């Protein structure tokens, strides 16, 4: 298997389940790559080169490598760049040599993964450059594809961003529906404090909600869908008592102005939700 490791992520299970899906394991007639089995001799060998057709931030090469080695443990692989590197179009990313059937069977799963993760990392880098503010940190959100959160949040880090909550377990985030049930921002925060929660992020979309949230014990304020003038007013009102985060309506055209208001963080859901896949290909040569 690949040397790729990530806390909370089971690489072997991910590779096994992804290949099983593509091979149709458990389905009538499934469990095989019918094209490769019928066309490629069992002992045929290929050399392969994975390269990028776009300028990208690289992410996921070690995961891609694991797909090939899962089907041919003797396959020779060489990673030519590291995750987190920015590379130009035309750059070779990985060289492979091994069983041709294994290489063809693993190809799509490997490419899907590295294209998706590199696409996320590339979009994150675009947002960091557009923000152009070393005093403000770009964050992702929980808008991730089910089952891929650990990998997608890893890709965010490879692009130069940081992770918001990893899930529902590591911080409370009080939003409008929680406030609706609790009756007020202050009461919702007080309930989280009473429950012993240490990290309490409270979403506010009006200036008059800020003081009640702070008085009740919020440890971060998420300033939702505020324009720059209102964001600046909110930051001044908070006066450094807790970190502030701008969220909502943020894109490449608006992020610089919102970050310049003095907020500590800017969160963008589309980093994981809408990043286009990077154009990465794999070319083979028979040996």
GROMACS .gro file of C-alpha atoms in nm:
model
  287
    1UNK     CA    1   0.000   0.000   0.000
    2UNK     CA    2   0.094   0.367  -0.028
    3UNK     CA    3   0.279   0.547   0.249
    4UNK     CA    4  -0.008   0.801   0.257
    5UNK     CA    5  -0.158   0.837   0.604
    6UNK     CA    6  -0.421   1.071   0.742
    7UNK     CA    7  -0.562   1.071   1.098
    8UNK     CA    8  -0.915   0.934   1.098
    9UNK     CA    9  -0.893   0.806   0.741
   10UNK     CA   10  -0.871   0.435   0.655
   11UNK     CA   11  -0.686   0.427   0.324
   12UNK     CA   12  -0.712   0.050   0.277
   13UNK     CA   13  -1.089   0.052   0.325
   14UNK     CA   14  -1.134   0.351   0.095
   15UNK     CA   15  -0.931   0.187  -0.183
   16UNK     CA   16  -1.103  -0.148  -0.140
   17UNK     CA   17  -1.455  -0.003  -0.140
   18UNK     CA   18  -1.388   0.228  -0.434
   19UNK     CA   19  -1.246  -0.051  -0.648
   20UNK     CA   20  -1.532  -0.282  -0.545
   21UNK     CA   21  -1.781  -0.021  -0.664
   22UNK     CA   22  -1.611   0.009  -1.003
   23UNK     CA   23  -1.575  -0.368  -1.042
   24UNK     CA   24  -1.934  -0.436  -0.943
   25UNK     CA   25  -1.848  -0.675  -0.663
   26UNK     CA   26  -2.157  -0.849  -0.526
   27UNK     CA   27  -2.362  -0.781  -0.839
   28UNK     CA   28  -2.467  -1.047  -1.095
   29UNK     CA   29  -2.174  -1.085  -1.335
   30UNK     CA   30  -1.968  -0.836  -1.136
   31UNK     CA   31  -1.635  -0.852  -0.966
   32UNK     CA   32  -1.427  -0.813  -1.282
   33UNK     CA   33  -1.289  -0.568  -1.536
   34UNK     CA   34  -1.442  -0.736  -1.837
   35UNK     CA   35  -1.265  -0.512  -2.090
   36UNK     CA   36  -0.913  -0.559  -1.958
   37UNK     CA   37  -0.965  -0.931  -1.902
   38UNK     CA   38  -1.087  -0.987  -2.256
   39UNK     CA   39  -0.842  -0.760  -2.439
   40UNK     CA   40  -0.517  -0.749  -2.236
   41UNK     CA   41  -0.304  -1.065  -2.187
   42UNK     CA   42  -0.266  -1.160  -1.821
   43UNK     CA   43   0.111  -1.119  -1.825
   44UNK     CA   44   0.125  -0.791  -2.020
   45UNK     CA   45   0.315  -0.505  -1.860
   46UNK     CA   46   0.278  -0.129  -1.897
   47UNK     CA   47   0.478   0.177  -1.808
   48UNK     CA   48   0.263   0.477  -1.723
   49UNK     CA   49   0.307   0.849  -1.669
   50UNK     CA   50   0.048   1.062  -1.489
   51UNK     CA   51   0.066   1.428  -1.583
   52UNK     CA   52  -0.135   1.746  -1.546
   53UNK     CA   53  -0.277   1.943  -1.836
   54UNK     CA   54  -0.359   2.236  -1.603
   55UNK     CA   55  -0.154   2.452  -1.369
   56UNK     CA   56  -0.258   2.305  -1.034
   57UNK     CA   57  -0.194   2.262  -0.664
   58UNK     CA   58  -0.129   1.892  -0.619
   59UNK     CA   59  -0.327   1.679  -0.374
   60UNK     CA   60  -0.398   1.309  -0.348
   61UNK     CA   61  -0.103   1.150  -0.528
   62UNK     CA   62  -0.040   0.906  -0.245
   63UNK     CA   63  -0.403   0.795  -0.252
   64UNK     CA   64  -0.387   0.747  -0.629
   65UNK     CA   65  -0.071   0.540  -0.589
   66UNK     CA   66  -0.250   0.314  -0.342
   67UNK     CA   67  -0.508   0.207  -0.602
   68UNK     CA   68  -0.239   0.073  -0.835
   69UNK     CA   69  -0.045  -0.103  -0.562
   70UNK     CA   70  -0.363  -0.262  -0.426
   71UNK     CA   71  -0.406  -0.452  -0.753
   72UNK     CA   72  -0.036  -0.513  -0.819
   73UNK     CA   73   0.171  -0.505  -0.499
   74UNK     CA   74   0.486  -0.545  -0.709
   75UNK     CA   75   0.412  -0.236  -0.917
   76UNK     CA   76   0.694   0.018  -0.926
   77UNK     CA   77   0.572   0.369  -0.849
   78UNK     CA   78   0.756   0.700  -0.829
   79UNK     CA   79   0.592   1.020  -0.710
   80UNK     CA   80   0.763   1.304  -0.894
   81UNK     CA   81   0.610   1.593  -0.698
   82UNK     CA   82   0.469   1.629  -0.348
   83UNK     CA   83   0.116   1.713  -0.236
   84UNK     CA   84   0.089   2.086  -0.175
   85UNK     CA   85   0.322   2.179  -0.461
   86UNK     CA   86   0.212   2.420  -0.732
   87UNK     CA   87   0.302   2.280  -1.075
   88UNK     CA   88   0.266   2.405  -1.431
   89UNK     CA   89   0.062   2.244  -1.705
   90UNK     CA   90   0.257   1.960  -1.862
   91UNK     CA   91   0.428   1.853  -1.539
   92UNK     CA   92   0.472   1.478  -1.483
   93UNK     CA   93   0.330   1.377  -1.143
   94UNK     CA   94   0.389   1.003  -1.116
   95UNK     CA   95   0.561   0.719  -1.300
   96UNK     CA   96   0.439   0.359  -1.284
   97UNK     CA   97   0.551   0.023  -1.412
   98UNK     CA   98   0.371  -0.306  -1.360
   99UNK     CA   99   0.092  -0.538  -1.465
  100UNK     CA  100  -0.110  -0.385  -1.748
  101UNK     CA  101  -0.447  -0.522  -1.638
  102UNK     CA  102  -0.398  -0.392  -1.284
  103UNK     CA  103  -0.297  -0.051  -1.413
  104UNK     CA  104  -0.601  -0.021  -1.640
  105UNK     CA  105  -0.842  -0.146  -1.373
  106UNK     CA  106  -0.714   0.103  -1.115
  107UNK     CA  107  -0.677   0.395  -1.357
  108UNK     CA  108  -1.019   0.560  -1.323
  109UNK     CA  109  -1.041   0.532  -0.945
  110UNK     CA  110  -0.691   0.677  -0.911
  111UNK     CA  111  -0.754   0.960  -1.154
  112UNK     CA  112  -1.096   1.047  -1.012
  113UNK     CA  113  -0.940   1.088  -0.669
  114UNK     CA  114  -0.636   1.294  -0.763
  115UNK     CA  115  -0.837   1.509  -1.007
  116UNK     CA  116  -1.097   1.588  -0.742
  117UNK     CA  117  -0.852   1.658  -0.460
  118UNK     CA  118  -0.617   1.862  -0.680
  119UNK     CA  119  -0.918   2.057  -0.805
  120UNK     CA  120  -1.006   2.149  -0.447
  121UNK     CA  121  -0.647   2.244  -0.362
  122UNK     CA  122  -0.624   2.455  -0.677
  123UNK     CA  123  -0.944   2.646  -0.600
  124UNK     CA  124  -0.829   2.704  -0.241
  125UNK     CA  125  -0.503   2.853  -0.368
  126UNK     CA  126  -0.700   3.083  -0.599
  127UNK     CA  127  -0.904   3.208  -0.303
  128UNK     CA  128  -0.595   3.259  -0.087
  129UNK     CA  129  -0.436   3.468  -0.363
  130UNK     CA  130  -0.756   3.666  -0.417
  131UNK     CA  131  -0.790   3.732  -0.043
  132UNK     CA  132  -0.433   3.866  -0.034
  133UNK     CA  133  -0.438   3.903   0.343
  134UNK     CA  134  -0.190   3.717   0.565
  135UNK     CA  135  -0.381   3.827   0.876
  136UNK     CA  136  -0.697   3.643   0.769
  137UNK     CA  137  -0.734   3.265   0.744
  138UNK     CA  138  -0.936   3.092   0.472
  139UNK     CA  139  -1.159   2.812   0.606
  140UNK     CA  140  -1.363   2.536   0.448
  141UNK     CA  141  -1.704   2.418   0.577
  142UNK     CA  142  -1.892   2.089   0.624
  143UNK     CA  143  -2.018   2.106   0.265
  144UNK     CA  144  -1.830   1.794   0.163
  145UNK     CA  145  -1.923   1.486  -0.041
  146UNK     CA  146  -2.041   1.214   0.199
  147UNK     CA  147  -1.756   0.975   0.274
  148UNK     CA  148  -1.486   1.209   0.144
  149UNK     CA  149  -1.463   1.467   0.421
  150UNK     CA  150  -1.120   1.371   0.551
  151UNK     CA  151  -0.972   1.369   0.201
  152UNK     CA  152  -1.141   1.692   0.093
  153UNK     CA  153  -1.035   1.876   0.405
  154UNK     CA  154  -0.682   1.742   0.352
  155UNK     CA  155  -0.694   1.890   0.000
  156UNK     CA  156  -0.797   2.226   0.148
  157UNK     CA  157  -0.483   2.225   0.360
  158UNK     CA  158  -0.272   2.133   0.057
  159UNK     CA  159  -0.407   2.442  -0.119
  160UNK     CA  160  -0.311   2.674   0.167
  161UNK     CA  161  -0.640   2.691   0.354
  162UNK     CA  162  -0.738   2.567   0.700
  163UNK     CA  163  -1.017   2.349   0.828
  164UNK     CA  164  -1.327   2.465   1.010
  165UNK     CA  165  -1.499   2.203   1.224
  166UNK     CA  166  -1.421   1.852   1.107
  167UNK     CA  167  -1.775   1.751   1.194
  168UNK     CA  168  -2.058   1.789   1.440
  169UNK     CA  169  -1.849   1.663   1.729
  170UNK     CA  170  -1.556   1.901   1.773
  171UNK     CA  171  -1.732   2.235   1.828
  172UNK     CA  172  -2.083   2.368   1.868
  173UNK     CA  173  -2.210   2.590   1.589
  174UNK     CA  174  -2.529   2.769   1.680
  175UNK     CA  175  -2.727   2.868   1.371
  176UNK     CA  176  -3.070   3.016   1.308
  177UNK     CA  177  -3.262   2.691   1.357
  178UNK     CA  178  -3.098   2.635   1.695
  179UNK     CA  179  -3.188   2.992   1.792
  180UNK     CA  180  -3.545   2.935   1.671
  181UNK     CA  181  -3.589   2.648   1.915
  182UNK     CA  182  -3.400   2.811   2.204
  183UNK     CA  183  -3.584   3.140   2.166
  184UNK     CA  184  -3.285   3.372   2.135
  185UNK     CA  185  -2.916   3.382   2.052
  186UNK     CA  186  -2.825   3.434   2.414
  187UNK     CA  187  -3.035   3.142   2.537
  188UNK     CA  188  -2.893   2.907   2.271
  189UNK     CA  189  -2.538   2.996   2.373
  190UNK     CA  190  -2.620   2.963   2.743
  191UNK     CA  191  -2.750   2.610   2.683
  192UNK     CA  192  -2.426   2.511   2.509
  193UNK     CA  193  -2.223   2.660   2.795
  194UNK     CA  194  -2.435   2.475   3.051
  195UNK     CA  195  -2.375   2.150   2.863
  196UNK     CA  196  -2.000   2.196   2.911
  197UNK     CA  197  -1.911   2.270   2.549
  198UNK     CA  198  -1.577   2.450   2.527
  199UNK     CA  199  -1.584   2.576   2.166
  200UNK     CA  200  -1.904   2.759   2.082
  201UNK     CA  201  -1.934   2.928   1.744
  202UNK     CA  202  -2.243   3.144   1.720
  203UNK     CA  203  -2.383   3.266   1.390
  204UNK     CA  204  -2.522   3.619   1.391
  205UNK     CA  205  -2.668   3.811   1.101
  206UNK     CA  206  -2.757   4.130   1.286
  207UNK     CA  207  -2.549   4.371   1.490
  208UNK     CA  208  -2.791   4.354   1.785
  209UNK     CA  209  -2.721   3.981   1.828
  210UNK     CA  210  -2.350   4.032   1.899
  211UNK     CA  211  -2.358   4.147   2.261
  212UNK     CA  212  -2.609   3.882   2.377
  213UNK     CA  213  -2.398   3.609   2.215
  214UNK     CA  214  -2.078   3.735   2.377
  215UNK     CA  215  -2.239   3.787   2.716
  216UNK     CA  216  -2.371   3.431   2.712
  217UNK     CA  217  -2.025   3.284   2.642
  218UNK     CA  218  -1.977   3.239   2.266
  219UNK     CA  219  -1.610   3.174   2.184
  220UNK     CA  220  -1.632   3.275   1.815
  221UNK     CA  221  -1.879   3.479   1.613
  222UNK     CA  222  -1.974   3.378   1.260
  223UNK     CA  223  -2.086   3.698   1.088
  224UNK     CA  224  -2.326   3.569   0.827
  225UNK     CA  225  -2.407   3.740   0.497
  226UNK     CA  226  -2.284   4.080   0.609
  227UNK     CA  227  -2.152   4.333   0.360
  228UNK     CA  228  -1.811   4.490   0.426
  229UNK     CA  229  -1.944   4.800   0.606
  230UNK     CA  230  -2.149   4.590   0.847
  231UNK     CA  231  -1.862   4.343   0.893
  232UNK     CA  232  -1.631   4.629   0.989
  233UNK     CA  233  -1.887   4.760   1.238
  234UNK     CA  234  -1.924   4.411   1.387
  235UNK     CA  235  -1.548   4.360   1.418
  236UNK     CA  236  -1.513   4.697   1.592
  237UNK     CA  237  -1.795   4.607   1.831
  238UNK     CA  238  -1.636   4.273   1.918
  239UNK     CA  239  -1.307   4.457   1.977
  240UNK     CA  240  -1.092   4.145   1.987
  241UNK     CA  241  -1.288   3.969   2.261
  242UNK     CA  242  -1.336   3.658   2.046
  243UNK     CA  243  -1.231   3.562   1.691
  244UNK     CA  244  -1.464   3.667   1.411
  245UNK     CA  245  -1.550   3.486   1.091
  246UNK     CA  246  -1.714   3.616   0.775
  247UNK     CA  247  -1.935   3.370   0.589
  248UNK     CA  248  -2.193   3.379   0.313
  249UNK     CA  249  -2.185   3.545  -0.027
  250UNK     CA  250  -1.809   3.511  -0.056
  251UNK     CA  251  -1.651   3.446  -0.393
  252UNK     CA  252  -1.330   3.538  -0.575
  253UNK     CA  253  -1.464   3.888  -0.642
  254UNK     CA  254  -1.576   3.964  -0.286
  255UNK     CA  255  -1.329   3.784  -0.061
  256UNK     CA  256  -1.061   4.054  -0.053
  257UNK     CA  257  -1.299   4.328   0.062
  258UNK     CA  258  -1.454   4.106   0.329
  259UNK     CA  259  -1.117   3.989   0.461
  260UNK     CA  260  -0.998   4.350   0.477
  261UNK     CA  261  -1.266   4.436   0.737
  262UNK     CA  262  -1.052   4.286   1.014
  263UNK     CA  263  -1.221   3.948   1.053
  264UNK     CA  264  -0.994   3.665   1.162
  265UNK     CA  265  -1.144   3.404   0.930
  266UNK     CA  266  -1.335   3.380   0.604
  267UNK     CA  267  -1.520   3.054   0.532
  268UNK     CA  268  -1.621   2.941   0.184
  269UNK     CA  269  -1.840   2.637   0.123
  270UNK     CA  270  -1.769   2.610  -0.248
  271UNK     CA  271  -1.408   2.510  -0.183
  272UNK     CA  272  -1.522   2.153  -0.130
  273UNK     CA  273  -1.873   2.173  -0.274
  274UNK     CA  274  -1.805   2.315  -0.619
  275UNK     CA  275  -1.437   2.284  -0.708
  276UNK     CA  276  -1.393   2.164  -1.069
  277UNK     CA  277  -1.177   1.857  -1.125
  278UNK     CA  278  -0.820   1.921  -1.235
  279UNK     CA  279  -0.732   1.798  -1.585
  280UNK     CA  280  -0.493   1.514  -1.505
  281UNK     CA  281  -0.427   1.222  -1.740
  282UNK     CA  282  -0.240   0.893  -1.749
  283UNK     CA  283  -0.060   0.768  -2.060
  284UNK     CA  284   0.060   0.407  -2.099
  285UNK     CA  285   0.335   0.242  -2.298
  286UNK     CA  286   0.349  -0.139  -2.347
  287UNK     CA  287   0.672  -0.302  -2.225
   0.00000   0.00000   0.00000
